[in-house]
Amino acid sequence: MWDSETESLGGRDYGNGAHVPAKHGVKTDGFEQRGQSWFVATDVPSDLLVHIGEVNFHLHKYPLISRCGRLSRIIYDNHEGEVNKINLNDLPGGAESFELAAKFCYGIAVDLTASNISGLRCAAEYLEMTEDLEEGNLIFKTEAFLSYVVLSSWRDSIIVLKSCEKLSPWAENLQIVRRCSESIAWKACANPKGIRWNYTGRPSKVSSPKWNDLKDSSPSRAIQVPPDWWFEDVSILRIDHFVRVITAIKVKGMRFELVGAAIIQYASKWLPGLIKDAGGEPMLDDFSNGNICRESSGGSSSGSGGGSGSWKGGLHLIVAGNKEEPDTIKAKDQRMIIESLISIIPPQKDSVSCSFLLRLLRMANKLKVAHALVNELEKRVGMQFEQATLSDLLIPSYNKSETTYDVDLVQRLLEHFLVQEQTECASSPNRAYLDKNMFEESQRGGASSAKMRVARLVDSYLTEIARDRNLSLTKFHVLAEALPESARTCDDGLYRAIDSYLKAHPTLSEHERKRLCRVMDCQKLSIDACMHAAQNERLPLRVVVQVLFSEQVKISNAISNNTLKDNTAGESQFQPMVTTRKTLLEGTPQSFQEGWSTAKKDINTLKFELETVKTKYVELQNEMESLQRQFDKMVPKQKQHSSSAWTSGWKKLSRLAKMSNVDGQDDGSDQPVAELTRKTPRRWRNSIS
């Protein structure tokens, strides 16, 4: 369908060449080359020398002026005399294209192929070989071949577009680039199931098969065409032509993830060092290897079977014959490639991976890409910052900064991420509710949010850059506090970063160390981190006390929770907690151990004194009882009798009062009980007197 390089058009067999009968007086058997010069094989001596670069053509005037309007004007419009030599150094296509055009003028059959058609079309336009001079001139024939043969073939469209790289601006002005780009885009967006495609992965010496051979021997009928079949072919194009193709593909509705994968494929080919090769192409693991060539197990029936086992194919071998070494690309070319790729990355999130964006950002900073494009790339990284890895964030500082890594860049990326999160939260109330209850969800074992993943990434990054002695405390502090408190459910990573910074900066004052440790919440440290912090002499003493106190609270809470469980479970869980507490207290610094032992001695002394006072109190109480008994024995007996009479009298009076109250209630008297109780004592006092 798209692969026939030779089509019959209006009775003209373009595959065998555009043959034009000789209508001039010079009979020739062809052209002969002698060193850097071409001669016409004829007995008529030449009367015109055409000089193109280092190549000379010894030709005749009449065959050329009869079909080339430009040469006719140069020869006949010159008033300085007869012209026998012409310089055409600016002819598009060079000596190769002029050779074909000259043969066409002499009536020699010319083979039109995808490799020479673009140069020949531009040369015909330059020489003004129009229909006004002769019907069926070279412009008409090359245009017909482009429109009806090249643009109907995927492979020929790629080859022609590749050959246009040396024909600017002629190829652009003649719309060859635009037409080939749209043809490629249309074929790339077509349904792969309906493609009857030939393999581009074949050596350049093997010409395209005839259409009849393609119908019978093409194994693509039984092969499922992968969605990335066009990646490898378009990746051989120059960056400006690649941008034209990708732009046309995006307009036609190609899936954005496929467009992003094609951009990654192109970057891996033309930007050395951007993609880390580890036995493959990790950036394209979601797709196939990107090569349009898919040889069947049976192989093709061509005569080049010797190289089919080791040669992996690729259209660039057809076009150029040899692959250009990426190391020869200059910095300005790489800068232009990066700027062009940034401009065509699809705007959708996850169209390309965050790792690819960060590597592209690294090279953009290194090559001093335009600030506006770098800012746009930073925003793209912020959209999917939670997908980044530590190795991708370790971007060297290419400016005059004193730090090893570009900390300001990571700070900007984090700010873009937070702005993006706030925008999404504002547009989605449900998302805001999830962020509000982030800590509770994490405790219930829910899926970690993007902020939590970014928090772990930032903590790892802080740990890595903390070893830099030129990193200021302010930069470390600002980056550590950039995320909200709810983003961290555990501060172990932050403690590790703080410890690394203290180790690399031993000259910090006590105030600076306290300021550094304020970014850490001691209550969010794990038991292992607390044990390490308890014996970390680099931490301020106040922080160590906070760590010990928070650990004591945790141990007390754990013990109280264990008491509510079964005895068996309680014993099995209480014993490790006691051991942990003992280990924690014994693991304090030496200065803290001395203070703690002194306090324990004071406590033991107070306990001993308290026990001594208690003992003396008991002894005094026993002595008092003994003296009381001796005093009772020494009292006179008459006092004992009188006291006993008073005692017995009062007992009798109390019994009489009770009896009178009972009798009053039994008789049904209406007097209240309070009045009886008031009168009765009065009679008792009279009787006693």
XYZ file of N, CA and C in Angstrom, residues 204-414:
633
model
N 20.825 -0.810 2.609
C 20.519 0.155 1.557
C 20.749 -0.405 0.169
N 21.542 -1.463 0.034
C 21.806 -2.023 -1.281
C 20.606 -2.785 -1.820
N 19.714 -3.186 -0.960
C 18.541 -3.935 -1.377
C 17.446 -2.949 -1.717
N 17.025 -2.949 -2.949
C 15.990 -2.018 -3.367
C 14.635 -2.491 -2.899
N 13.665 -1.592 -2.947
C 12.315 -1.948 -2.535
C 11.734 -2.960 -3.498
N 10.959 -3.924 -3.019
C 10.403 -4.950 -3.900
C 9.287 -4.392 -4.761
N 8.973 -5.145 -5.803
C 7.840 -4.791 -6.636
C 6.548 -5.002 -5.863
N 5.479 -4.343 -6.323
C 4.205 -4.430 -5.624
C 3.666 -5.844 -5.631
N 3.851 -6.566 -6.716
C 3.352 -7.943 -6.792
C 4.092 -8.847 -5.812
N 5.416 -8.643 -5.699
C 6.174 -9.428 -4.721
C 5.729 -9.125 -3.304
N 5.384 -7.871 -3.049
C 4.939 -7.481 -1.709
C 3.633 -8.157 -1.337
N 2.715 -8.271 -2.293
C 1.419 -8.872 -1.997
C 1.560 -10.341 -1.665
N 2.526 -11.012 -2.281
C 2.632 -12.453 -2.103
C 3.500 -12.835 -0.914
N 4.562 -12.078 -0.667
C 5.551 -12.529 0.310
C 5.544 -11.747 1.608
N 4.726 -10.708 1.732
C 4.757 -9.915 2.957
C 4.244 -10.718 4.130
N 5.063 -10.915 5.161
C 4.622 -11.693 6.329
C 3.829 -10.867 7.313
N 3.563 -9.596 6.990
C 2.908 -8.729 7.967
C 1.448 -9.080 8.169
N 0.905 -9.924 7.303
C -0.494 -10.276 7.481
C -0.714 -11.030 8.782
N 0.255 -11.860 9.148
C 0.101 -12.679 10.344
C 0.764 -12.056 11.565
N 1.338 -10.855 11.411
C 2.046 -10.215 12.515
C 1.227 -9.031 13.006
N 1.055 -8.934 14.296
C 0.344 -7.806 14.874
C 1.283 -6.609 14.953
N 0.891 -5.524 14.336
C 1.741 -4.342 14.286
C 1.714 -3.639 15.640
N 2.864 -3.408 16.274
C 2.885 -2.726 17.573
C 2.568 -1.252 17.404
N 2.094 -0.602 18.454
C 1.739 0.823 18.339
C 2.939 1.735 18.160
N 4.131 1.262 18.485
C 5.325 2.107 18.372
C 6.135 1.785 17.122
N 5.497 1.244 16.115
C 6.237 0.798 14.937
C 6.912 1.943 14.200
N 6.465 3.160 14.380
C 6.994 4.301 13.638
C 8.064 5.075 14.391
N 8.369 4.692 15.633
C 9.311 5.455 16.454
C 10.701 5.535 15.823
N 11.230 4.383 15.467
C 12.610 4.333 14.989
C 12.783 5.101 13.686
N 11.785 5.039 12.832
C 11.917 5.699 11.533
C 11.922 7.215 11.663
N 11.021 7.766 12.473
C 10.972 9.221 12.601
C 12.121 9.756 13.446
N 12.761 8.898 14.232
C 13.850 9.369 15.087
C 15.132 9.637 14.308
N 15.197 9.244 13.044
C 16.405 9.522 12.260
C 16.363 10.912 11.638
N 15.236 11.585 11.720
C 15.081 12.879 11.065
C 15.821 13.970 11.829
N 16.138 15.027 11.125
C 16.707 16.193 11.787
C 15.657 16.819 12.695
N 16.106 17.571 13.704
C 15.202 18.012 14.758
C 14.070 18.872 14.213
N 14.351 19.763 13.243
C 13.280 20.610 12.735
C 12.240 19.805 11.965
N 12.687 18.789 11.222
C 11.748 17.920 10.517
C 11.003 17.008 11.486
N 11.696 16.566 12.533
C 11.031 15.753 13.555
C 9.928 16.556 14.247
N 10.200 17.824 14.528
C 9.181 18.675 15.144
C 7.982 18.825 14.219
N 8.227 18.974 12.931
C 7.123 19.091 11.977
C 6.269 17.830 11.973
N 6.915 16.669 12.001
C 6.169 15.401 11.987
C 5.374 15.233 13.275
N 6.007 15.482 14.425
C 5.324 15.305 15.708
C 4.165 16.290 15.842
N 4.355 17.505 15.373
C 3.271 18.476 15.417
C 2.087 18.021 14.584
N 2.361 17.507 13.389
C 1.277 16.994 12.545
C 0.612 15.775 13.172
N 1.387 14.923 13.833
C 0.826 13.739 14.494
C -0.072 14.153 15.656
N 0.333 15.151 16.439
C -0.489 15.623 17.553
C -1.796 16.225 17.059
N -1.734 16.943 15.934
C -2.946 17.536 15.385
C -3.935 16.462 14.952
N -3.428 15.342 14.481
C -4.303 14.273 13.991
C -4.822 13.378 15.112
N -4.481 13.672 16.373
C -5.102 12.968 17.493
C -4.370 11.746 17.991
N -3.078 11.667 17.800
C -2.313 10.542 18.334
C -2.342 10.568 19.859
N -2.366 9.392 20.495
C -2.351 9.295 21.956
C -1.101 9.975 22.514
N -1.310 10.772 23.562
C -0.212 11.589 24.064
C 0.915 10.749 24.643
N 0.607 9.574 25.203
C 1.696 8.751 25.736
C 2.574 8.182 24.629
N 1.985 7.930 23.459
C 2.791 7.468 22.328
C 3.660 8.600 21.787
N 3.116 9.789 21.746
C 3.909 10.943 21.315
C 5.077 11.161 22.272
N 4.805 11.061 23.578
C 5.881 11.219 24.556
C 6.943 10.149 24.420
N 6.536 8.913 24.158
C 7.514 7.839 23.976
C 8.360 8.056 22.729
N 7.767 8.602 21.671
C 8.539 8.909 20.467
C 9.568 10.001 20.744
N 9.201 10.978 21.567
C 10.150 12.037 21.926
C 11.307 11.464 22.744
N 11.006 10.548 23.640
C 12.066 9.915 24.427
C 12.992 9.106 23.532
N 12.414 8.403 22.567
C 13.218 7.636 21.618
C 14.156 8.549 20.838
N 13.645 9.684 20.415
C 14.474 10.625 19.663
C 15.592 11.198 20.544
N 15.252 11.549 21.779
C 16.255 12.110 22.687
C 17.352 11.106 23.002
N 16.984 9.845 23.149
C 17.987 8.821 23.446
C 18.951 8.630 22.290
N 18.526 8.960 21.074
C 19.391 8.781 19.902
C 20.300 9.987 19.679
N 19.786 11.188 19.932
C 20.514 12.391 19.551
C 21.143 13.139 20.719
N 20.822 12.784 21.944
C 21.409 13.453 23.110
C 22.223 12.439 23.897
N 23.496 12.326 23.650
C 24.308 11.326 24.351
C 24.361 11.613 25.844
N 24.238 10.565 26.616
C 24.290 10.697 28.066
C 22.975 11.006 28.720
N 21.928 11.285 27.923
C 20.630 11.608 28.530
C 19.979 10.368 29.120
N 20.037 9.271 28.393
C 19.427 8.026 28.835
C 20.524 7.082 29.268
N 20.367 6.512 30.449
C 21.324 5.531 30.940
C 21.006 4.174 30.339
N 21.944 3.671 29.579
C 21.748 2.355 28.979
C 22.222 1.295 29.947
N 21.325 0.383 30.247
C 21.660 -0.730 31.137
C 21.132 -2.010 30.501
N 21.770 -2.378 29.399
C 21.329 -3.559 28.692
C 20.033 -3.339 27.951
N 19.743 -2.089 27.606
C 18.490 -1.816 26.917
C 18.176 -0.348 27.010
N 16.935 -0.013 26.779
C 16.472 1.365 26.858
C 15.403 1.448 27.927
N 15.775 1.783 29.168
C 14.803 1.758 30.258
C 13.696 2.768 30.106
N 13.928 3.831 29.344
C 12.898 4.848 29.222
C 11.757 4.393 28.324
N 11.932 3.317 27.598
C 10.913 2.857 26.673
C 10.429 1.472 27.046
N 10.458 1.132 28.316
C 10.095 -0.213 28.705
C 8.610 -0.476 28.580
N 7.789 0.564 28.419
C 6.361 0.345 28.267
C 5.973 -0.018 26.846
N 6.918 0.111 25.915
C 6.623 -0.194 24.533
C 7.645 -1.202 24.028
N 7.592 -1.463 22.749
C 8.566 -2.350 22.150
C 9.851 -1.581 21.936
N 10.807 -2.215 21.214
C 12.082 -1.552 21.038
C 12.027 -0.423 20.037
N 10.861 -0.127 19.499
C 10.711 1.054 18.676
C 11.091 0.867 17.222
N 11.604 -0.281 16.827
C 12.019 -0.484 15.450
C 10.837 -0.948 14.623
N 10.637 -0.302 13.496
C 9.525 -0.702 12.639
C 9.767 -2.062 12.011
N 11.009 -2.475 11.964
C 11.350 -3.765 11.351
C 10.987 -4.898 12.285
N 10.199 -5.839 11.849
C 9.826 -7.027 12.625
C 9.958 -8.234 11.698
N 11.162 -8.752 11.557
C 11.368 -9.883 10.666
C 10.693 -11.122 11.238
N 10.031 -11.857 10.385
C 9.373 -13.087 10.825
C 10.392 -14.181 11.006
N 9.982 -15.236 11.667
C 10.900 -16.335 11.938
C 11.346 -17.024 10.676
N 10.514 -16.958 9.653
C 10.880 -17.601 8.413
C 11.853 -16.795 7.587
N 11.954 -15.469 7.868
C 12.863 -14.609 7.133
C 12.299 -14.255 5.779
N 12.943 -13.330 5.123
C 12.515 -12.886 3.808
C 13.233 -13.686 2.751
N 12.725 -13.586 1.559
C 13.270 -14.355 0.448
C 14.274 -13.569 -0.355
N 14.790 -12.496 0.225
C 15.777 -11.703 -0.492
C 17.121 -12.390 -0.483
N 18.009 -11.888 -1.311
C 19.302 -12.520 -1.438
C 20.322 -12.074 -0.439
N 19.951 -11.289 0.543
C 20.904 -10.791 1.537
C 20.767 -11.545 2.833
N 20.645 -12.817 2.768
C 20.383 -13.593 3.977
C 21.547 -13.659 4.918
N 22.756 -13.353 4.483
C 23.891 -13.484 5.369
C 23.884 -12.527 6.513
N 23.329 -11.337 6.316
C 23.371 -10.333 7.378
C 22.116 -10.239 8.175
N 21.144 -11.096 7.987
C 19.872 -10.971 8.682
C 19.958 -11.374 10.131
N 20.982 -12.119 10.513
C 21.065 -12.580 11.886
C 21.606 -11.547 12.831
N 22.614 -10.795 12.394
C 23.251 -9.843 13.293
C 22.800 -8.413 13.086
N 22.300 -8.113 11.909
C 21.900 -6.728 11.631
C 20.499 -6.482 12.130
N 20.292 -5.438 12.946
C 19.009 -5.188 13.605
C 18.125 -4.222 12.841
N 18.599 -3.713 11.725
C 17.727 -2.886 10.905
C 17.711 -1.450 11.350
N 16.945 -0.647 10.632
C 16.843 0.772 10.928
C 16.907 1.564 9.643
N 16.007 2.488 9.503
C 15.911 3.225 8.249
C 17.112 4.118 8.021
N 17.795 4.498 9.093
C 18.941 5.377 8.907
C 20.029 4.720 8.074
N 20.073 3.391 8.064
C 21.051 2.698 7.240
C 20.696 2.795 5.761
N 19.428 2.900 5.471
C 19.014 3.041 4.087
C 19.336 4.433 3.573
N 19.107 5.410 4.438
C 19.241 6.793 3.990
C 20.693 7.211 3.906
N 21.435 6.995 4.989
C 22.784 7.536 5.064
C 23.861 6.494 4.856
N 23.535 5.257 5.095
C 24.530 4.218 4.950
C 25.360 4.030 6.194
N 25.579 5.056 6.988
C 26.316 4.944 8.239
C 25.722 5.911 9.243
N 25.742 5.514 10.480
C 25.125 6.306 11.546
C 26.086 7.379 12.039
N 25.592 8.567 12.161
C 26.407 9.659 12.663
C 26.668 9.469 14.141
N 27.914 9.600 14.529
C 28.287 9.417 15.920
C 27.712 10.550 16.758
N 27.000 10.231 17.848
C 26.421 11.307 18.674
C 27.473 12.209 19.292
N 28.702 11.685 19.508
C 29.726 12.501 20.140
C 30.156 13.670 19.269
N 29.889 13.607 17.966
C 30.293 14.688 17.074
C 29.295 15.841 17.055
N 28.165 15.678 17.711
C 27.173 16.752 17.742
C 27.675 17.870 18.640
N 27.612 19.072 18.145
C 28.121 20.203 18.901
C 27.129 20.614 19.980
N 27.629 21.430 20.903
C 26.782 21.862 22.020
C 25.610 22.698 21.539
N 25.831 23.528 20.539
C 24.732 24.364 20.060
C 23.643 23.523 19.389
N 24.047 22.434 18.743
C 23.044 21.548 18.156
C 22.247 20.837 19.248
N 22.936 20.417 20.297
C 22.234 19.795 21.416
C 21.285 20.784 22.082
N 21.714 22.030 22.198
C 20.844 23.039 22.790
C 19.585 23.234 21.939
N 19.763 23.246 20.629
C 18.614 23.400 19.754
C 17.679 22.192 19.851
N 18.240 21.006 19.982
C 17.420 19.797 20.118
C 16.615 19.853 21.407
N 17.268 20.229 22.506
C 16.576 20.277 23.798
C 15.458 21.318 23.772
N 15.741 22.491 23.230
C 14.710 23.522 23.165
C 13.526 23.083 22.308
N 13.814 22.377 21.214
C 12.730 21.904 20.348
C 11.913 20.814 21.028
N 12.584 19.903 21.737
C 11.859 18.820 22.413
C 10.976 19.357 23.532
N 11.474 20.348 24.264
C 10.658 20.931 25.333
C 9.387 21.544 24.767
N 9.495 22.142 23.595
C 8.344 22.837 23.017
C 7.278 21.889 22.487
N 7.613 20.616 22.219
C 6.631 19.701 21.629
C 6.188 18.611 22.602
N 6.656 18.634 23.844
C 6.193 17.637 24.818
C 4.702 17.854 25.071
N 3.900 16.816 24.988
C 2.453 16.987 25.218
C 2.176 17.573 26.593
N 1.166 18.428 26.714
C 0.896 19.080 28.004
C 0.294 18.155 29.051
N -0.193 16.991 28.656
C -0.838 16.098 29.609
C 0.178 15.522 30.595
N -0.283 15.337 31.827
C 0.567 14.723 32.846
C 0.848 13.270 32.488
N 2.064 12.826 32.783
C 2.510 11.455 32.526
C 2.665 11.156 31.042
N 2.704 12.181 30.193
C 2.997 11.909 28.787
C 4.439 11.435 28.625
N 5.324 11.933 29.462
C 6.690 11.431 29.571
C 6.980 11.235 31.048
N 7.966 10.435 31.352
C 8.282 10.134 32.747
C 8.981 11.318 33.406
N 8.862 11.386 34.713
C 9.529 12.448 35.475
C 11.046 12.294 35.406
N 11.514 11.071 35.337
C 12.958 10.848 35.230
C 13.498 11.443 33.937
N 12.772 11.271 32.840
C 13.207 11.854 31.572
C 13.208 13.379 31.648
N 12.182 13.958 32.258
C 12.125 15.410 32.384
C 13.288 15.952 33.208
N 13.653 15.250 34.271
C 14.753 15.716 35.108
C 16.094 15.591 34.389
N 16.252 14.537 33.598
C 17.494 14.412 32.828
C 17.570 15.483 31.746
N 16.428 15.773 31.159
C 16.392 16.846 30.173
C 16.691 18.193 30.838
N 16.184 18.370 32.048
C 16.450 19.601 32.792
C 17.925 19.718 33.158
N 18.541 18.601 33.480
C 19.974 18.619 33.795
C 20.792 19.125 32.596
N 20.490 18.573 31.408
C 21.222 18.990 30.214
C 20.872 20.430 29.828
N 19.619 20.833 30.063
C 19.226 22.204 29.745
C 20.008 23.200 30.585
N 20.204 22.918 31.854
C 20.992 23.812 32.697
C 22.464 23.802 32.297
N 22.930 22.652 31.893
C 24.341 22.546 31.502
C 24.622 23.316 30.217
N 23.682 23.279 29.266
C 23.888 23.905 27.961
C 23.329 25.326 27.889
N 22.849 25.861 29.027
C 22.351 27.242 29.087
C 21.194 27.471 28.120
N 20.182 26.611 28.246
C 18.985 26.758 27.423
C 18.225 28.001 27.873
N 17.390 28.519 26.994
C 16.632 29.732 27.290
C 15.867 29.598 28.608
N 15.864 30.680 29.371
C 15.278 30.649 30.717
C 13.785 30.325 30.681
N 13.077 30.837 29.699
C 11.631 30.582 29.630
C 11.341 29.100 29.430
N 12.135 28.434 28.604
C 11.930 27.003 28.378
C 12.321 26.192 29.609
N 13.376 26.618 30.294
C 13.774 25.919 31.526
C 12.692 26.061 32.588
N 12.119 27.238 32.704
C 11.036 27.452 33.665
C 9.827 26.583 33.329
N 9.512 26.469 32.065
C 8.403 25.610 31.647
C 8.698 24.148 31.971
N 9.932 23.746 31.768
C 10.315 22.364 32.079
C 10.247 22.104 33.580
N 10.623 23.075 34.383
C 10.536 22.922 35.840
C 9.090 22.759 36.286
N 8.176 23.498 35.669
C 6.764 23.336 36.009
C 6.264 21.945 35.637
N 6.743 21.419 34.519
C 6.338 20.068 34.112
C 6.836 19.023 35.112
N 8.048 19.230 35.624
C 8.577 18.312 36.645
C 7.753 18.414 37.920
N 7.348 19.627 38.297
C 6.545 19.795 39.501
C 5.201 19.102 39.420
N 4.655 18.934 38.220
C 3.370 18.261 38.061
C 3.434 16.800 38.472
N 4.589 16.172 38.322
C 4.728 14.749 38.641
C 5.975 14.515 39.480
N 6.210 15.435 40.430
C 7.418 15.384 41.249
C 7.447 14.148 42.140
N 6.277 13.595 42.476
C 6.264 12.416 43.342
C 6.847 11.185 42.656
N 7.035 11.235 41.322
C 7.601 10.112 40.596
C 9.117 10.172 40.503
N 9.726 11.232 41.002
C 11.172 11.408 40.872
C 11.920 10.456 41.790
N 13.175 10.233 41.471
C 14.070 9.421 42.294
C 15.233 10.286 42.764
N 15.941 9.786 43.774
C 17.036 10.555 44.346
C 18.143 10.791 43.331
N 18.473 9.791 42.542
C 19.554 9.938 41.565
C 19.226 10.997 40.525
N 17.952 11.140 40.188
C 17.564 12.158 39.214
C 17.623 13.564 39.806
N 17.423 13.686 41.115
C 17.435 15.001 41.755
C 18.842 15.533 42.013
N 19.822 14.662 41.991
C 21.191 15.099 42.272
C 21.776 15.761 41.028
N 21.269 16.934 40.726
C 21.695 17.697 39.558
C 22.837 18.618 39.971
N 23.978 18.521 39.331
C 25.104 19.393 39.714
C 24.772 20.857 39.482
N 25.452 21.683 40.225
C 25.266 23.126 40.096
C 26.226 23.644 39.029
N 25.667 24.049 37.867
C 26.489 24.496 36.743
C 26.760 25.995 36.776
N 26.147 26.714 37.707
C 26.440 28.135 37.831
C 27.572 28.338 38.836
N 27.709 29.552 39.329
C 28.806 29.864 40.242
C 28.455 29.598 41.700
N 27.473 28.760 41.940
C 27.091 28.448 43.314
C 28.194 27.653 44.003
N 28.286 27.829 45.325
C 29.321 27.136 46.081
C 28.965 25.687 46.369
N 27.711 25.346 46.331
C 27.285 23.988 46.653
C 27.551 23.045 45.482
N 27.698 21.780 45.815
C 27.956 20.781 44.778
C 26.723 20.553 43.921
N 25.560 20.458 44.554
C 24.316 20.212 43.837
C 23.460 21.479 43.815
N 22.594 21.527 42.826
C 21.742 22.704 42.638
C 20.544 22.609 43.587
N 20.732 23.105 44.806
C 19.684 23.040 45.827
C 18.547 23.997 45.497
N 18.880 25.136 44.932
C 17.830 26.096 44.570
C 16.878 25.526 43.524
N 17.404 24.724 42.621
C 16.557 24.097 41.605
C 15.553 23.148 42.250
N 16.010 22.330 43.178
C 15.104 21.399 43.859
C 14.080 22.168 44.686
N 14.489 23.281 45.264
C 13.543 24.115 46.009
C 12.444 24.641 45.089
N 12.814 25.055 43.882
C 11.811 25.535 42.926
C 10.894 24.400 42.469
N 11.457 23.240 42.253
C 10.633 22.097 41.852
C 9.624 21.753 42.941
N 10.064 21.813 44.194
C 9.164 21.523 45.302
C 8.064 22.579 45.404
